[in-house]
Amino acid sequence: AQSVTQLGSHVSVSEGALVLLRCNYSSSVPPYLFWYVQYPNQGLQLLLKYTTGATLVKGINGFEAEFKKSETSFHLTKPSAHMSDAAEYFCAVTPLDNTDKLIFGTGTRLQVFP
Amino acid sequence: GAVVSQHPSRVICKSGTSVKIECRSLDFQATTMFWYRQFPKQSLMLMATSNEGSKATYEQGVEKDKFLINHASLTLSTLTVTSAHPEDSSFYICSARESRGLSNQPQHFGDGTRLSIL
């Protein structure tokens, strides 16, 4: 079964530092890939998605992610963290054989220190 | 664009009460809506897929008689937690996908409903 692994349930960075949130998926066929952000007591907001085409995807709030088929990864990065980036981040995939479903990773909580 | 409104945002009620949660796509049509449950500090668990005009598809282990889903229009799906008990307390989130038929359309999420059963 398709699965998504997010290494590191908590990541802490200083304001202005690089943000790197890791996501790996298990699939022999590259699925559609998404990153969502969740602020406390709110739903999820789409940051970016990869379906086809360019493997480096730019999203909102300065985030980007690169699809690497050879590594089955879709890591999320941001060059310079802001305090407002503190939130829970979820990587998700839509398997191509069941495009109705969205399978989520367990999430990574990002803390940003001044 | 692509706004999903979920109501109410918070419900506190007594054990045995039935609670209805609404999920509306405000500026797009959604043939398919999804209901998730999120436990504290955990990921989202898909409960069911709601299809307009037909019966919902429930995930394994989710009681369909407990969690009633109705998707009567292209912009509204409802989840009713029947005879709620304290173990049903959770954060419930809905999402909707635009009906343009493309499988790579992202899901747009509501802000969730925090249900607390006393």
Coordinates of C-alpha atoms in Angstrom, one line a residue:
Chain A
A1 CA 0.0 0.0 0.0
Q2 CA 1.1 3.5 -0.7
S3 CA 2.6 5.3 2.2
V4 CA 4.2 8.6 3.0
T5 CA 7.1 9.1 5.5
Q6 CA 8.0 12.4 7.0
L7 CA 11.3 12.2 8.8
G8 CA 11.3 14.3 12.0
S9 CA 8.0 15.0 13.8
H10 CA 9.6 18.3 15.0
V11 CA 11.9 20.7 13.3
S12 CA 13.3 23.8 15.0
V13 CA 15.1 26.6 13.2
S14 CA 16.1 30.1 13.9
E15 CA 14.4 33.0 12.1
G16 CA 16.2 33.6 8.8
A17 CA 17.6 30.0 8.7
L18 CA 17.0 27.5 6.0
V19 CA 13.9 25.3 6.4
L20 CA 14.1 21.7 5.2
L21 CA 11.2 19.3 5.8
R22 CA 11.6 15.8 4.5
C23 CA 9.1 13.6 2.7
N24 CA 9.5 10.3 1.1
Y25 CA 6.9 8.2 -0.6
S26 CA 6.6 4.5 -1.4
S27 CA 5.5 3.9 -5.0
S28 CA 6.9 2.3 -8.1
V29 CA 4.9 4.8 -10.1
P30 CA 5.4 8.5 -9.2
P31 CA 2.1 9.7 -7.7
Y32 CA 0.8 13.3 -7.4
L33 CA 2.5 15.0 -4.5
F34 CA 1.3 17.8 -2.2
W35 CA 2.5 19.8 0.7
Y36 CA -0.1 21.3 3.1
V37 CA 0.3 23.6 6.1
Q38 CA -2.0 23.6 9.1
Y39 CA -2.1 26.4 11.6
P40 CA -3.6 25.7 15.1
N41 CA -7.3 24.8 15.1
Q42 CA -7.6 25.3 11.4
G43 CA -7.9 23.2 8.3
L44 CA -5.1 22.6 5.8
Q45 CA -3.9 25.1 3.2
L46 CA -2.2 23.9 0.0
L47 CA 1.4 25.1 -0.2
L48 CA 2.3 23.5 -3.5
K49 CA 1.8 20.4 -5.7
Y50 CA 3.6 18.3 -8.2
T51 CA 1.8 16.5 -10.9
T52 CA 3.9 16.4 -14.1
G53 CA 6.5 18.6 -15.7
A54 CA 9.1 20.6 -13.9
T55 CA 10.4 18.8 -10.9
L56 CA 11.1 21.9 -8.9
V57 CA 7.8 23.3 -7.8
K58 CA 7.3 26.8 -6.3
G59 CA 4.5 27.4 -3.9
I60 CA 3.1 30.1 -1.7
N61 CA 4.9 31.9 1.1
G62 CA 8.3 31.3 -0.4
F63 CA 8.3 27.6 -0.1
E64 CA 9.4 25.2 -2.8
A65 CA 9.8 21.4 -3.2
E66 CA 11.7 19.2 -5.6
F67 CA 10.5 15.9 -6.9
K68 CA 13.3 13.4 -7.1
K69 CA 12.1 10.2 -8.6
S70 CA 15.4 8.3 -8.0
E71 CA 15.1 9.1 -4.3
T72 CA 11.3 8.9 -4.1
S73 CA 11.4 12.2 -2.3
F74 CA 9.6 15.5 -2.2
H75 CA 11.3 17.6 0.4
L76 CA 10.0 21.0 1.2
T77 CA 12.4 24.0 1.6
K78 CA 12.4 27.7 2.3
P79 CA 15.6 29.7 2.2
S80 CA 14.8 32.0 5.1
A81 CA 12.3 31.1 7.9
H82 CA 9.9 33.6 9.3
M83 CA 8.2 33.5 12.7
S84 CA 4.9 33.1 10.8
D85 CA 6.0 29.9 9.3
A86 CA 5.6 28.1 12.6
A87 CA 2.9 25.5 11.9
E88 CA 2.3 21.8 11.2
Y89 CA 3.3 20.7 7.7
F90 CA 1.9 17.6 6.0
C91 CA 3.2 15.8 2.9
A92 CA 0.5 14.0 0.9
V93 CA 0.3 11.8 -2.1
T94 CA -2.5 10.8 -4.5
P95 CA -1.8 7.3 -5.9
L96 CA -2.4 7.2 -9.6
D97 CA -4.4 4.0 -9.2
N98 CA -6.8 5.6 -6.8
T99 CA -6.9 9.3 -7.5
D100 CA -9.8 9.9 -5.1
K101 CA -7.7 9.4 -2.1
L102 CA -5.1 11.6 -0.4
I103 CA -2.7 9.8 1.8
F104 CA -1.0 12.0 4.4
G105 CA 2.3 11.7 6.2
T106 CA 2.3 12.0 10.0
G107 CA 3.2 15.7 9.8
T108 CA 6.2 17.8 10.9
R109 CA 5.8 20.6 13.4
L110 CA 8.0 23.5 12.5
Q111 CA 9.1 25.8 15.3
V112 CA 10.9 29.1 14.5
F113 CA 12.9 30.8 17.2
P114 CA 13.8 34.5 17.1
Chain B
G1 CA -10.8 31.2 -5.1
A2 CA -11.5 27.6 -4.0
V3 CA -12.9 28.4 -0.6
V4 CA -14.4 25.7 1.6
S5 CA -16.5 26.7 4.5
Q6 CA -17.1 24.4 7.4
H7 CA -19.7 25.0 10.1
P8 CA -19.7 25.0 13.1
S9 CA -16.2 25.6 14.1
R10 CA -16.7 24.2 17.6
V11 CA -19.4 22.1 19.2
I12 CA -19.7 21.1 22.9
C13 CA -22.6 18.9 23.7
K14 CA -23.8 16.2 26.0
S15 CA -23.3 12.5 25.4
G16 CA -26.1 11.0 23.3
T17 CA -26.6 14.1 21.2
S18 CA -26.5 14.0 17.4
V19 CA -24.3 16.7 15.8
K20 CA -24.4 17.9 12.2
I21 CA -21.4 19.4 10.5
E22 CA -21.7 21.2 7.2
C23 CA -19.1 21.6 4.5
R24 CA -19.7 24.0 1.7
S25 CA -17.7 24.9 -1.4
L26 CA -18.3 28.6 -1.8
D27 CA -16.9 29.4 -5.2
F28 CA -16.7 26.1 -7.0
Q29 CA -18.7 23.0 -7.6
A30 CA -17.5 19.8 -5.9
T31 CA -18.6 16.4 -7.1
T32 CA -16.5 14.8 -4.4
M33 CA -16.0 15.9 -0.8
F34 CA -14.0 14.1 1.8
W35 CA -14.4 13.8 5.6
Y36 CA -11.3 13.4 7.8
R37 CA -10.8 12.9 11.5
Q38 CA -7.7 14.2 13.2
F39 CA -6.7 13.2 16.7
P40 CA -4.4 15.5 18.7
K41 CA -0.9 15.8 17.3
Q42 CA -1.7 13.2 14.6
S43 CA -2.3 13.1 10.9
L44 CA -5.6 13.2 9.1
M45 CA -7.5 9.9 8.8
L46 CA -9.8 9.7 5.9
M47 CA -13.3 8.6 7.1
A48 CA -15.3 8.7 4.0
T49 CA -15.6 10.0 0.5
S50 CA -18.8 11.8 -0.3
N51 CA -20.2 11.8 -3.8
E52 CA -22.9 14.1 -4.9
G53 CA -26.2 12.2 -5.5
S54 CA -24.9 8.9 -4.3
K55 CA -24.0 7.0 -1.2
A56 CA -20.8 7.8 0.5
T57 CA -17.9 5.4 0.5
Y58 CA -16.6 4.7 4.0
E59 CA -13.1 3.6 4.9
Q60 CA -12.5 0.4 6.7
G61 CA -13.4 0.6 10.4
V62 CA -15.6 3.7 10.1
E63 CA -19.2 3.0 11.1
K64 CA -21.5 4.3 8.5
D65 CA -24.5 4.2 10.8
K66 CA -22.6 6.3 13.3
F67 CA -21.3 8.9 10.9
L68 CA -24.0 9.7 8.4
I69 CA -23.0 11.6 5.3
N70 CA -25.2 13.4 2.9
H71 CA -24.1 15.1 -0.3
A72 CA -27.3 16.5 -1.7
S73 CA -25.8 19.2 -3.9
L74 CA -22.6 20.1 -5.7
T75 CA -21.7 22.6 -3.0
L76 CA -22.8 21.0 0.2
S77 CA -22.0 17.8 2.2
T78 CA -23.0 17.1 5.7
L79 CA -21.6 14.8 8.4
T80 CA -23.9 13.8 11.2
V81 CA -22.4 12.2 14.2
T82 CA -25.3 10.2 15.7
S83 CA -25.7 9.6 19.4
A84 CA -22.2 11.0 20.1
H85 CA -20.1 9.8 22.9
P86 CA -16.9 11.1 24.5
E87 CA -14.8 8.9 22.3
D88 CA -16.2 10.7 19.3
S89 CA -14.6 13.9 20.5
S90 CA -12.1 14.9 17.8
F91 CA -11.3 17.5 15.1
Y92 CA -13.3 16.8 12.0
I93 CA -12.1 18.3 8.7
C94 CA -13.8 18.3 5.3
S95 CA -12.3 18.9 1.9
A96 CA -13.6 19.4 -1.6
R97 CA -12.2 18.8 -5.0
E98 CA -13.3 20.8 -8.0
S99 CA -15.5 19.0 -10.4
R100 CA -13.4 19.6 -13.5
G101 CA -12.7 15.9 -13.7
L102 CA -8.9 16.1 -13.6
S103 CA -7.5 13.7 -11.1
N104 CA -4.7 16.0 -10.1
Q105 CA -6.9 18.7 -8.8
P106 CA -5.9 19.4 -5.2
Q107 CA -8.3 19.1 -2.3
H108 CA -9.3 22.3 -0.6
F109 CA -9.9 22.1 3.1
G110 CA -12.3 23.7 5.5
D111 CA -11.2 25.1 8.8
G112 CA -12.4 22.1 10.7
T113 CA -14.8 21.4 13.5
R114 CA -13.7 20.7 17.0
L115 CA -16.3 18.3 18.6
S116 CA -16.2 17.9 22.3
I117 CA -18.7 15.4 23.9
L118 CA -19.1 15.7 27.6

